[in-house]
Each structure stands twice: as C-alpha cells, then as structure tokens.
C-alpha cells in the first residue's frame, strides 16, 4: 500500500471554522484546475490539541496545485488582477463587521461565514502566488504586497471567535472547536473540551476526536511526517527577519490569550505571529519563530519596529522554555542558549 505523506506547514491559535474555509477552498481549486487525480484524497487537514491548531498538507498535492496556479499566472498575467479585484470587493463587504466586532444572531453569522468561505478562494490564489518564487515578477510583486497588507484571515477569524463568544458565552475557552455546520446548534461544553484536547478535522468532510497518532492508526494509508528535534541542542539557526542583536529571557507564546503576559525585554518565541501579537512584539527585545519566510508577519513587523528577528528555526518553541537566557544574533540568524531555566 502506497502511503500519502503529510507535512505540518504551520501552527495557529485559530477557530476550526476559518481553517474549514481554507480546506474547503482547496477542493474547489482541485476541481477548477483539473486536479481530479486527487478526488477522494485528503489535501489538507487540521489537528487541534491544547487549543492550538496544526495544519497538515499533502506535499505532493501542494506542489501540483502551485504548478497549476503558476501555469495560469504565466498564461494570463491579468488573471491575478481580476482575482485581486474580486477579493478586495468581498473584503470591503466584511470590513463593517470587523469594525462592529461581532454579531449576536446565529443566522446572520451563518450568512457571514458563507461569504468568508467564498472569499477564501481569492485569498488562496494570492497566498500561493506570493509563496511561489517562480511566479512572474509582475504578478509576484503584487501578491507579496497584498500579502503584506492583507488582514482578511486574521480579522475574519477574530470576528468569528468574538461572535461565537457573544452568542454562546458559556462556551468561552472552547469556542474554537465549533464547526461551520454547528453555528446554530453547537456541541456541549463537555464535547468541546474533548475537542480542545485532541481533534482532527478534514474540511467539512469528516472529523475525529482523538490524537493524530490515533487518527493515523485508523487511516494507515496516511503518514504524518514528524519533525525530529535534536537532543541536547544549544543553538538554533534560521533566517534573518530583522537585523540586530539581543540578549534576554525567553517568553513562549502559543495562544493569543498569553499576549497580555508580555514584559519589556522578553525574547518573544512563537510558532508564528499574527496581528494580535503586535503589542507583545513592541515590548520584546527580539522575536524568534518556528515558521516563516522573509515576507511573513513576524519579519515584516520586526523590520518596522527595528527589532532583531530570527524566523524559520523549525523547533524554537520545543527547544526553548520560559525563562531560558538566550542570545539572538539576527545578523547571522542564530539563537544561542546561554542558561537553561530549571524552575
């Protein structure tokens, strides 16, 4: 039996609904771009544990998808502009809701989420056009600029979360486990607590309460490629996101609710940052992330704030611990452990 390999591409503190939008849109791209060989094959799934969500992608699928998008961008350089215009029109329609903060009517939220799912099609196109270094320069420059300025994903996720909390305050702390189909009739707190611990979701196709390992046992045709963390590592390497040098104590931030704990001079360590992290980033002496490239949020904000930043270390959040004393050399792209915190 040939197994399908999945790689973890990022970890976020997000609702399952926004990730369902991402996965559902991949199905649409599959059908519209002639990738029928992936019918019945999982392109992407998300795994929530401890409230954080990991996104796992079929790397062969992602490569083929990017090839198809590249082909379209090369054939018609105006296609990206058409999609950009459509994306912006849909985003403009959502902005009033972002400003409002939340809604309290379930039917209204269902309709807004429907619009969010449709908008994700254009967001995906922009995302992959920016990600692919082969994209024609005239298109990629626009895609990178849009990616740098676009707040659709973060603002929409924040709006969905706040609306769920406003409608179902008794589910606070577990609202991220509600699925699109459950907006008008969510699970009990007990079910959502189980999901918060371990929950696998395949778009809108299926879900599984349990660990990723248990899910793999139930689906032996799938192989999740785990990143092996070296034992006894004392130095991390990554890309320079923002130049500089800093020394300080580590502050690990995995969830948005931890942002208020930030203190001046922290070495902020996260899987990746989003808009919500900016207040903590302002206080930080330096920023270190597991993920990201030169145009990721952490790198862009670090350069704006003139903060030392090392991105793409792969496992900083697993190797480092709160209180560790580290030296960040964002000229070389290294993070050196000077003293481990044994508290």
PDB file of C-alpha atoms in Angstrom, residues 34-310:
ATOM      1  CA  UNK A  34      -8.135  19.834 -13.393  1.00  0.00           C
ATOM      2  CA  UNK A  35      -6.540  18.016 -10.477  1.00  0.00           C
ATOM      3  CA  UNK A  36      -9.101  15.218 -10.464  1.00  0.00           C
ATOM      4  CA  UNK A  37      -6.427  12.643  -9.595  1.00  0.00           C
ATOM      5  CA  UNK A  38      -6.782  13.949  -6.028  1.00  0.00           C
ATOM      6  CA  UNK A  39     -10.508  13.141  -5.856  1.00  0.00           C
ATOM      7  CA  UNK A  40     -11.124  11.243  -2.641  1.00  0.00           C
ATOM      8  CA  UNK A  41      -7.662  12.099  -1.318  1.00  0.00           C
ATOM      9  CA  UNK A  42      -7.229  14.430   1.642  1.00  0.00           C
ATOM     10  CA  UNK A  43      -5.367  17.552   0.547  1.00  0.00           C
ATOM     11  CA  UNK A  44      -5.199  19.195   3.951  1.00  0.00           C
ATOM     12  CA  UNK A  45      -6.398  18.574   7.487  1.00  0.00           C
ATOM     13  CA  UNK A  46      -6.157  20.405  10.784  1.00  0.00           C
ATOM     14  CA  UNK A  47      -5.338  18.935  14.170  1.00  0.00           C
ATOM     15  CA  UNK A  48      -6.230  20.833  17.337  1.00  0.00           C
ATOM     16  CA  UNK A  49      -4.550  19.913  20.600  1.00  0.00           C
ATOM     17  CA  UNK A  50      -4.398  22.082  23.680  1.00  0.00           C
ATOM     18  CA  UNK A  51      -6.406  24.721  21.811  1.00  0.00           C
ATOM     19  CA  UNK A  52      -3.728  25.189  19.133  1.00  0.00           C
ATOM     20  CA  UNK A  53      -4.300  24.058  15.554  1.00  0.00           C
ATOM     21  CA  UNK A  54      -1.711  22.418  13.307  1.00  0.00           C
ATOM     22  CA  UNK A  55      -2.244  22.456   9.551  1.00  0.00           C
ATOM     23  CA  UNK A  56      -1.011  19.338   7.752  1.00  0.00           C
ATOM     24  CA  UNK A  57      -0.804  19.302   3.949  1.00  0.00           C
ATOM     25  CA  UNK A  58      -0.274  16.604   1.350  1.00  0.00           C
ATOM     26  CA  UNK A  59       3.029  17.933  -0.021  1.00  0.00           C
ATOM     27  CA  UNK A  60       2.559  16.311  -3.446  1.00  0.00           C
ATOM     28  CA  UNK A  61      -0.830  17.975  -3.751  1.00  0.00           C
ATOM     29  CA  UNK A  62       0.566  21.365  -2.739  1.00  0.00           C
ATOM     30  CA  UNK A  63       3.320  21.082  -5.353  1.00  0.00           C
ATOM     31  CA  UNK A  64       0.834  20.188  -8.102  1.00  0.00           C
ATOM     32  CA  UNK A  65      -1.527  22.980  -7.033  1.00  0.00           C
ATOM     33  CA  UNK A  66       1.265  25.552  -7.182  1.00  0.00           C
ATOM     34  CA  UNK A  67       2.285  24.264 -10.626  1.00  0.00           C
ATOM     35  CA  UNK A  68      -1.272  24.789 -11.886  1.00  0.00           C
ATOM     36  CA  UNK A  69      -1.538  28.286 -10.402  1.00  0.00           C
ATOM     37  CA  UNK A  70       1.849  29.152 -11.908  1.00  0.00           C
ATOM     38  CA  UNK A  71       0.672  27.917 -15.306  1.00  0.00           C
ATOM     39  CA  UNK A  72      -2.430  30.136 -15.116  1.00  0.00           C
ATOM     40  CA  UNK A  73      -0.420  33.172 -13.978  1.00  0.00           C
ATOM     41  CA  UNK A  74       2.011  32.687 -16.869  1.00  0.00           C
ATOM     42  CA  UNK A  75      -0.766  32.259 -19.417  1.00  0.00           C
ATOM     43  CA  UNK A  76      -2.677  35.340 -18.304  1.00  0.00           C
ATOM     44  CA  UNK A  77      -0.966  37.973 -16.159  1.00  0.00           C
ATOM     45  CA  UNK A  78      -4.283  39.841 -15.854  1.00  0.00           C
ATOM     46  CA  UNK A  79      -5.962  36.922 -14.084  1.00  0.00           C
ATOM     47  CA  UNK A  80      -4.299  37.864 -10.802  1.00  0.00           C
ATOM     48  CA  UNK A  81      -5.670  41.418 -11.105  1.00  0.00           C
ATOM     49  CA  UNK A  82      -9.152  40.030 -11.730  1.00  0.00           C
ATOM     50  CA  UNK A  83      -8.928  37.871  -8.625  1.00  0.00           C
ATOM     51  CA  UNK A  84      -7.458  40.731  -6.608  1.00  0.00           C
ATOM     52  CA  UNK A  85     -10.401  42.959  -7.512  1.00  0.00           C
ATOM     53  CA  UNK A  86     -12.878  40.232  -6.565  1.00  0.00           C
ATOM     54  CA  UNK A  87     -11.046  39.587  -3.292  1.00  0.00           C
ATOM     55  CA  UNK A  88     -10.992  43.264  -2.361  1.00  0.00           C
ATOM     56  CA  UNK A  89     -14.701  43.688  -3.087  1.00  0.00           C
ATOM     57  CA  UNK A  90     -15.531  40.803  -0.758  1.00  0.00           C
ATOM     58  CA  UNK A  91     -13.143  42.055   1.917  1.00  0.00           C
ATOM     59  CA  UNK A  92     -14.696  45.524   1.744  1.00  0.00           C
ATOM     60  CA  UNK A  93     -18.083  43.928   2.408  1.00  0.00           C
ATOM     61  CA  UNK A  94     -16.665  42.261   5.537  1.00  0.00           C
ATOM     62  CA  UNK A  95     -14.924  45.330   6.953  1.00  0.00           C
ATOM     63  CA  UNK A  96     -18.053  46.755   8.585  1.00  0.00           C
ATOM     64  CA  UNK A  97     -18.396  43.521  10.541  1.00  0.00           C
ATOM     65  CA  UNK A  98     -14.751  43.681  11.635  1.00  0.00           C
ATOM     66  CA  UNK A  99     -15.342  47.201  12.949  1.00  0.00           C
ATOM     67  CA  UNK A 100     -18.540  46.114  14.680  1.00  0.00           C
ATOM     68  CA  UNK A 101     -16.576  43.311  16.311  1.00  0.00           C
ATOM     69  CA  UNK A 102     -19.237  40.615  16.477  1.00  0.00           C
ATOM     70  CA  UNK A 103     -22.862  39.706  15.795  1.00  0.00           C
ATOM     71  CA  UNK A 104     -25.311  38.013  18.139  1.00  0.00           C
ATOM     72  CA  UNK A 105     -27.725  36.489  15.631  1.00  0.00           C
ATOM     73  CA  UNK A 106     -26.840  32.949  14.559  1.00  0.00           C
ATOM     74  CA  UNK A 107     -28.475  33.214  11.143  1.00  0.00           C
ATOM     75  CA  UNK A 108     -26.536  36.406  10.425  1.00  0.00           C
ATOM     76  CA  UNK A 109     -23.300  34.711  11.466  1.00  0.00           C
ATOM     77  CA  UNK A 110     -24.069  31.746   9.189  1.00  0.00           C
ATOM     78  CA  UNK A 111     -24.525  34.116   6.237  1.00  0.00           C
ATOM     79  CA  UNK A 112     -21.298  35.972   7.011  1.00  0.00           C
ATOM     80  CA  UNK A 113     -19.373  32.708   7.283  1.00  0.00           C
ATOM     81  CA  UNK A 114     -20.796  31.677   3.888  1.00  0.00           C
ATOM     82  CA  UNK A 115     -19.257  34.858   2.459  1.00  0.00           C
ATOM     83  CA  UNK A 116     -15.972  34.119   4.238  1.00  0.00           C
ATOM     84  CA  UNK A 117     -15.787  30.714   2.540  1.00  0.00           C
ATOM     85  CA  UNK A 118     -16.316  32.281  -0.898  1.00  0.00           C
ATOM     86  CA  UNK A 119     -13.683  34.946  -0.246  1.00  0.00           C
ATOM     87  CA  UNK A 120     -11.086  32.332   0.694  1.00  0.00           C
ATOM     88  CA  UNK A 121     -10.858  31.223  -2.961  1.00  0.00           C
ATOM     89  CA  UNK A 122      -9.199  34.506  -3.947  1.00  0.00           C
ATOM     90  CA  UNK A 123      -7.124  34.662  -0.758  1.00  0.00           C
ATOM     91  CA  UNK A 124      -5.660  31.228  -1.565  1.00  0.00           C
ATOM     92  CA  UNK A 125      -4.690  32.351  -5.052  1.00  0.00           C
ATOM     93  CA  UNK A 126      -2.896  35.388  -3.675  1.00  0.00           C
ATOM     94  CA  UNK A 127      -1.200  33.280  -0.976  1.00  0.00           C
ATOM     95  CA  UNK A 128       0.239  30.675  -3.349  1.00  0.00           C
ATOM     96  CA  UNK A 129       1.196  33.276  -5.977  1.00  0.00           C
ATOM     97  CA  UNK A 130       3.242  35.071  -3.327  1.00  0.00           C
ATOM     98  CA  UNK A 131       4.713  31.854  -1.941  1.00  0.00           C
ATOM     99  CA  UNK A 132       5.949  30.531  -5.303  1.00  0.00           C
ATOM    100  CA  UNK A 133       9.280  32.112  -6.275  1.00  0.00           C
ATOM    101  CA  UNK A 134       8.640  31.031  -9.887  1.00  0.00           C
ATOM    102  CA  UNK A 135       5.612  33.349 -10.179  1.00  0.00           C
ATOM    103  CA  UNK A 136       6.189  36.006 -12.890  1.00  0.00           C
ATOM    104  CA  UNK A 137       7.781  39.044 -11.230  1.00  0.00           C
ATOM    105  CA  UNK A 138       4.979  41.406 -12.274  1.00  0.00           C
ATOM    106  CA  UNK A 139       2.447  39.149 -10.549  1.00  0.00           C
ATOM    107  CA  UNK A 140       4.533  38.131  -7.544  1.00  0.00           C
ATOM    108  CA  UNK A 141       5.378  41.729  -6.630  1.00  0.00           C
ATOM    109  CA  UNK A 142       1.648  42.455  -6.386  1.00  0.00           C
ATOM    110  CA  UNK A 143       0.998  39.226  -4.494  1.00  0.00           C
ATOM    111  CA  UNK A 144       3.737  39.937  -1.946  1.00  0.00           C
ATOM    112  CA  UNK A 145       2.463  43.474  -1.417  1.00  0.00           C
ATOM    113  CA  UNK A 146      -1.074  42.204  -0.925  1.00  0.00           C
ATOM    114  CA  UNK A 147       0.098  39.513   1.471  1.00  0.00           C
ATOM    115  CA  UNK A 148       1.997  42.128   3.461  1.00  0.00           C
ATOM    116  CA  UNK A 149      -1.054  44.390   3.754  1.00  0.00           C
ATOM    117  CA  UNK A 150      -3.918  41.890   3.823  1.00  0.00           C
ATOM    118  CA  UNK A 151      -5.637  41.266   7.166  1.00  0.00           C
ATOM    119  CA  UNK A 152      -8.556  39.202   5.874  1.00  0.00           C
ATOM    120  CA  UNK A 153      -7.606  35.903   7.517  1.00  0.00           C
ATOM    121  CA  UNK A 154      -6.760  37.309  10.964  1.00  0.00           C
ATOM    122  CA  UNK A 155      -9.576  39.849  11.201  1.00  0.00           C
ATOM    123  CA  UNK A 156     -12.171  37.369   9.997  1.00  0.00           C
ATOM    124  CA  UNK A 157     -11.040  34.689  12.431  1.00  0.00           C
ATOM    125  CA  UNK A 158     -11.168  37.221  15.265  1.00  0.00           C
ATOM    126  CA  UNK A 159     -14.695  38.257  14.238  1.00  0.00           C
ATOM    127  CA  UNK A 160     -15.926  34.647  14.113  1.00  0.00           C
ATOM    128  CA  UNK A 161     -14.457  33.903  17.540  1.00  0.00           C
ATOM    129  CA  UNK A 162     -15.938  37.030  19.146  1.00  0.00           C
ATOM    130  CA  UNK A 163     -19.345  36.305  17.621  1.00  0.00           C
ATOM    131  CA  UNK A 164     -19.350  32.732  18.924  1.00  0.00           C
ATOM    132  CA  UNK A 165     -18.439  34.038  22.383  1.00  0.00           C
ATOM    133  CA  UNK A 166     -21.179  36.677  22.245  1.00  0.00           C
ATOM    134  CA  UNK A 167     -23.795  34.097  21.257  1.00  0.00           C
ATOM    135  CA  UNK A 168     -22.538  31.270  23.490  1.00  0.00           C
ATOM    136  CA  UNK A 169     -20.693  32.834  26.468  1.00  0.00           C
ATOM    137  CA  UNK A 170     -20.913  29.547  28.404  1.00  0.00           C
ATOM    138  CA  UNK A 171     -18.544  28.004  25.842  1.00  0.00           C
ATOM    139  CA  UNK A 172     -15.740  30.507  26.477  1.00  0.00           C
ATOM    140  CA  UNK A 173     -12.320  28.933  26.161  1.00  0.00           C
ATOM    141  CA  UNK A 174     -13.554  26.178  23.856  1.00  0.00           C
ATOM    142  CA  UNK A 175     -15.320  28.201  21.146  1.00  0.00           C
ATOM    143  CA  UNK A 176     -12.558  27.475  18.623  1.00  0.00           C
ATOM    144  CA  UNK A 177     -13.748  23.856  18.380  1.00  0.00           C
ATOM    145  CA  UNK A 178     -17.156  24.729  16.901  1.00  0.00           C
ATOM    146  CA  UNK A 179     -17.558  23.730  13.238  1.00  0.00           C
ATOM    147  CA  UNK A 180     -19.347  25.627  10.485  1.00  0.00           C
ATOM    148  CA  UNK A 181     -22.329  23.245  10.479  1.00  0.00           C
ATOM    149  CA  UNK A 182     -22.718  23.704  14.255  1.00  0.00           C
ATOM    150  CA  UNK A 183     -23.013  27.510  14.422  1.00  0.00           C
ATOM    151  CA  UNK A 184     -26.747  27.358  15.179  1.00  0.00           C
ATOM    152  CA  UNK A 185     -26.534  24.262  17.372  1.00  0.00           C
ATOM    153  CA  UNK A 186     -23.094  23.862  18.979  1.00  0.00           C
ATOM    154  CA  UNK A 187     -21.896  20.807  20.925  1.00  0.00           C
ATOM    155  CA  UNK A 188     -21.989  20.692  24.712  1.00  0.00           C
ATOM    156  CA  UNK A 189     -19.120  22.158  26.756  1.00  0.00           C
ATOM    157  CA  UNK A 190     -18.040  18.598  27.549  1.00  0.00           C
ATOM    158  CA  UNK A 191     -17.702  17.683  23.865  1.00  0.00           C
ATOM    159  CA  UNK A 192     -15.833  20.908  23.097  1.00  0.00           C
ATOM    160  CA  UNK A 193     -13.463  20.268  25.999  1.00  0.00           C
ATOM    161  CA  UNK A 194     -12.626  16.879  24.471  1.00  0.00           C
ATOM    162  CA  UNK A 195     -12.044  18.544  21.120  1.00  0.00           C
ATOM    163  CA  UNK A 196      -9.820  21.185  22.740  1.00  0.00           C
ATOM    164  CA  UNK A 197      -7.533  18.371  23.893  1.00  0.00           C
ATOM    165  CA  UNK A 198      -7.350  16.420  20.612  1.00  0.00           C
ATOM    166  CA  UNK A 199      -9.419  16.932  17.447  1.00  0.00           C
ATOM    167  CA  UNK A 200      -8.744  16.130  13.780  1.00  0.00           C
ATOM    168  CA  UNK A 201     -10.832  17.917  11.133  1.00  0.00           C
ATOM    169  CA  UNK A 202     -10.837  17.264   7.382  1.00  0.00           C
ATOM    170  CA  UNK A 203     -12.511  20.381   5.994  1.00  0.00           C
ATOM    171  CA  UNK A 204     -16.248  19.767   6.020  1.00  0.00           C
ATOM    172  CA  UNK A 205     -15.899  16.077   5.139  1.00  0.00           C
ATOM    173  CA  UNK A 206     -15.177  14.424   8.482  1.00  0.00           C
ATOM    174  CA  UNK A 207     -13.786  14.858  11.976  1.00  0.00           C
ATOM    175  CA  UNK A 208     -12.273  12.666  14.654  1.00  0.00           C
ATOM    176  CA  UNK A 209     -11.957  13.192  18.411  1.00  0.00           C
ATOM    177  CA  UNK A 210      -8.565  11.792  19.350  1.00  0.00           C
ATOM    178  CA  UNK A 211      -4.852  12.277  18.833  1.00  0.00           C
ATOM    179  CA  UNK A 212      -3.181  12.497  15.437  1.00  0.00           C
ATOM    180  CA  UNK A 213      -1.484   9.174  16.208  1.00  0.00           C
ATOM    181  CA  UNK A 214      -4.871   7.546  16.849  1.00  0.00           C
ATOM    182  CA  UNK A 215      -6.217   9.048  13.624  1.00  0.00           C
ATOM    183  CA  UNK A 216      -3.276   7.611  11.697  1.00  0.00           C
ATOM    184  CA  UNK A 217      -3.899   4.156  13.182  1.00  0.00           C
ATOM    185  CA  UNK A 218      -7.464   4.393  11.893  1.00  0.00           C
ATOM    186  CA  UNK A 219      -6.154   5.529   8.487  1.00  0.00           C
ATOM    187  CA  UNK A 220      -2.963   3.528   7.782  1.00  0.00           C
ATOM    188  CA  UNK A 221      -2.791   4.945   4.246  1.00  0.00           C
ATOM    189  CA  UNK A 222      -1.790   8.316   5.756  1.00  0.00           C
ATOM    190  CA  UNK A 223       1.709   9.149   7.004  1.00  0.00           C
ATOM    191  CA  UNK A 224       2.346  12.240   9.124  1.00  0.00           C
ATOM    192  CA  UNK A 225       5.975  13.260   8.828  1.00  0.00           C
ATOM    193  CA  UNK A 226       7.037  14.419  12.271  1.00  0.00           C
ATOM    194  CA  UNK A 227       9.895  16.871  12.691  1.00  0.00           C
ATOM    195  CA  UNK A 228      12.684  15.287  14.747  1.00  0.00           C
ATOM    196  CA  UNK A 229      14.038  17.671  17.385  1.00  0.00           C
ATOM    197  CA  UNK A 230      17.776  17.148  18.039  1.00  0.00           C
ATOM    198  CA  UNK A 231      18.640  16.150  21.616  1.00  0.00           C
ATOM    199  CA  UNK A 232      20.879  18.490  23.624  1.00  0.00           C
ATOM    200  CA  UNK A 233      20.769  21.293  21.078  1.00  0.00           C
ATOM    201  CA  UNK A 234      22.282  24.586  22.336  1.00  0.00           C
ATOM    202  CA  UNK A 235      21.929  26.740  19.234  1.00  0.00           C
ATOM    203  CA  UNK A 236      19.111  27.286  16.760  1.00  0.00           C
ATOM    204  CA  UNK A 237      19.525  28.594  13.231  1.00  0.00           C
ATOM    205  CA  UNK A 238      17.044  30.293  10.940  1.00  0.00           C
ATOM    206  CA  UNK A 239      16.580  33.194   8.562  1.00  0.00           C
ATOM    207  CA  UNK A 240      17.180  36.816   9.491  1.00  0.00           C
ATOM    208  CA  UNK A 241      13.796  38.560   9.625  1.00  0.00           C
ATOM    209  CA  UNK A 242      15.058  41.811  11.125  1.00  0.00           C
ATOM    210  CA  UNK A 243      18.703  42.599  11.817  1.00  0.00           C
ATOM    211  CA  UNK A 244      20.172  43.242  15.254  1.00  0.00           C
ATOM    212  CA  UNK A 245      21.448  41.625  18.421  1.00  0.00           C
ATOM    213  CA  UNK A 246      19.739  40.980  21.762  1.00  0.00           C
ATOM    214  CA  UNK A 247      20.115  39.015  24.955  1.00  0.00           C
ATOM    215  CA  UNK A 248      17.275  38.213  27.330  1.00  0.00           C
ATOM    216  CA  UNK A 249      14.882  35.714  28.891  1.00  0.00           C
ATOM    217  CA  UNK A 250      12.583  33.614  26.738  1.00  0.00           C
ATOM    218  CA  UNK A 251       8.828  34.102  26.769  1.00  0.00           C
ATOM    219  CA  UNK A 252       6.990  31.337  24.884  1.00  0.00           C
ATOM    220  CA  UNK A 253       3.646  32.414  23.406  1.00  0.00           C
ATOM    221  CA  UNK A 254       1.480  29.689  21.932  1.00  0.00           C
ATOM    222  CA  UNK A 255      -2.004  31.162  22.345  1.00  0.00           C
ATOM    223  CA  UNK A 256      -3.372  34.668  21.891  1.00  0.00           C
ATOM    224  CA  UNK A 257      -4.598  34.736  25.490  1.00  0.00           C
ATOM    225  CA  UNK A 258      -0.932  34.766  26.616  1.00  0.00           C
ATOM    226  CA  UNK A 259      -0.124  38.056  24.872  1.00  0.00           C
ATOM    227  CA  UNK A 260      -1.055  40.107  27.948  1.00  0.00           C
ATOM    228  CA  UNK A 261       1.748  38.361  29.890  1.00  0.00           C
ATOM    229  CA  UNK A 262       4.457  40.020  27.763  1.00  0.00           C
ATOM    230  CA  UNK A 263       7.047  42.144  29.554  1.00  0.00           C
ATOM    231  CA  UNK A 264       9.654  44.633  28.377  1.00  0.00           C
ATOM    232  CA  UNK A 265      12.836  42.932  27.228  1.00  0.00           C
ATOM    233  CA  UNK A 266      11.353  39.477  26.601  1.00  0.00           C
ATOM    234  CA  UNK A 267      12.752  37.301  23.862  1.00  0.00           C
ATOM    235  CA  UNK A 268       9.395  36.507  22.281  1.00  0.00           C
ATOM    236  CA  UNK A 269       9.276  32.933  20.946  1.00  0.00           C
ATOM    237  CA  UNK A 270       6.262  31.697  18.963  1.00  0.00           C
ATOM    238  CA  UNK A 271       5.330  29.295  16.194  1.00  0.00           C
ATOM    239  CA  UNK A 272       4.456  32.362  14.148  1.00  0.00           C
ATOM    240  CA  UNK A 273       2.975  35.781  14.878  1.00  0.00           C
ATOM    241  CA  UNK A 274      -0.243  37.438  13.724  1.00  0.00           C
ATOM    242  CA  UNK A 275      -1.733  40.907  14.196  1.00  0.00           C
ATOM    243  CA  UNK A 276      -2.722  40.090  17.776  1.00  0.00           C
ATOM    244  CA  UNK A 277       0.935  39.632  18.731  1.00  0.00           C
ATOM    245  CA  UNK A 278       1.989  43.201  17.875  1.00  0.00           C
ATOM    246  CA  UNK A 279       1.625  44.602  21.458  1.00  0.00           C
ATOM    247  CA  UNK A 280       3.928  41.825  22.736  1.00  0.00           C
ATOM    248  CA  UNK A 281       6.318  42.358  19.827  1.00  0.00           C
ATOM    249  CA  UNK A 282       6.656  46.035  20.743  1.00  0.00           C
ATOM    250  CA  UNK A 283       7.818  45.046  24.235  1.00  0.00           C
ATOM    251  CA  UNK A 284      10.158  42.293  23.064  1.00  0.00           C
ATOM    252  CA  UNK A 285      13.918  42.696  22.814  1.00  0.00           C
ATOM    253  CA  UNK A 286      13.878  40.172  19.949  1.00  0.00           C
ATOM    254  CA  UNK A 287      11.492  37.838  18.125  1.00  0.00           C
ATOM    255  CA  UNK A 288      12.095  34.168  17.293  1.00  0.00           C
ATOM    256  CA  UNK A 289       9.701  31.902  15.364  1.00  0.00           C
ATOM    257  CA  UNK A 290       9.460  28.273  14.271  1.00  0.00           C
ATOM    258  CA  UNK A 291       7.960  29.126  10.903  1.00  0.00           C
ATOM    259  CA  UNK A 292       8.003  31.775   8.236  1.00  0.00           C
ATOM    260  CA  UNK A 293       9.906  33.345   5.381  1.00  0.00           C
ATOM    261  CA  UNK A 294      11.257  36.801   4.721  1.00  0.00           C
ATOM    262  CA  UNK A 295       7.758  38.152   3.941  1.00  0.00           C
ATOM    263  CA  UNK A 296       5.961  36.576   6.914  1.00  0.00           C
ATOM    264  CA  UNK A 297       4.184  38.704   9.524  1.00  0.00           C
ATOM    265  CA  UNK A 298       6.948  38.365  12.131  1.00  0.00           C
ATOM    266  CA  UNK A 299       9.648  39.519   9.715  1.00  0.00           C
ATOM    267  CA  UNK A 300       7.626  42.437   8.357  1.00  0.00           C
ATOM    268  CA  UNK A 301       6.675  43.773  11.797  1.00  0.00           C
ATOM    269  CA  UNK A 302      10.175  43.193  13.205  1.00  0.00           C
ATOM    270  CA  UNK A 303      11.653  45.354  10.460  1.00  0.00           C
ATOM    271  CA  UNK A 304       9.053  48.058  11.079  1.00  0.00           C
ATOM    272  CA  UNK A 305       9.818  48.017  14.813  1.00  0.00           C
ATOM    273  CA  UNK A 306      13.571  47.664  14.201  1.00  0.00           C
ATOM    274  CA  UNK A 307      13.657  44.520  16.341  1.00  0.00           C
ATOM    275  CA  UNK A 308      16.140  41.643  15.928  1.00  0.00           C
ATOM    276  CA  UNK A 309      14.230  38.704  14.485  1.00  0.00           C
ATOM    277  CA  UNK A 310      15.147  35.130  13.552  1.00  0.00           C
TER     278      UNK A 310
END
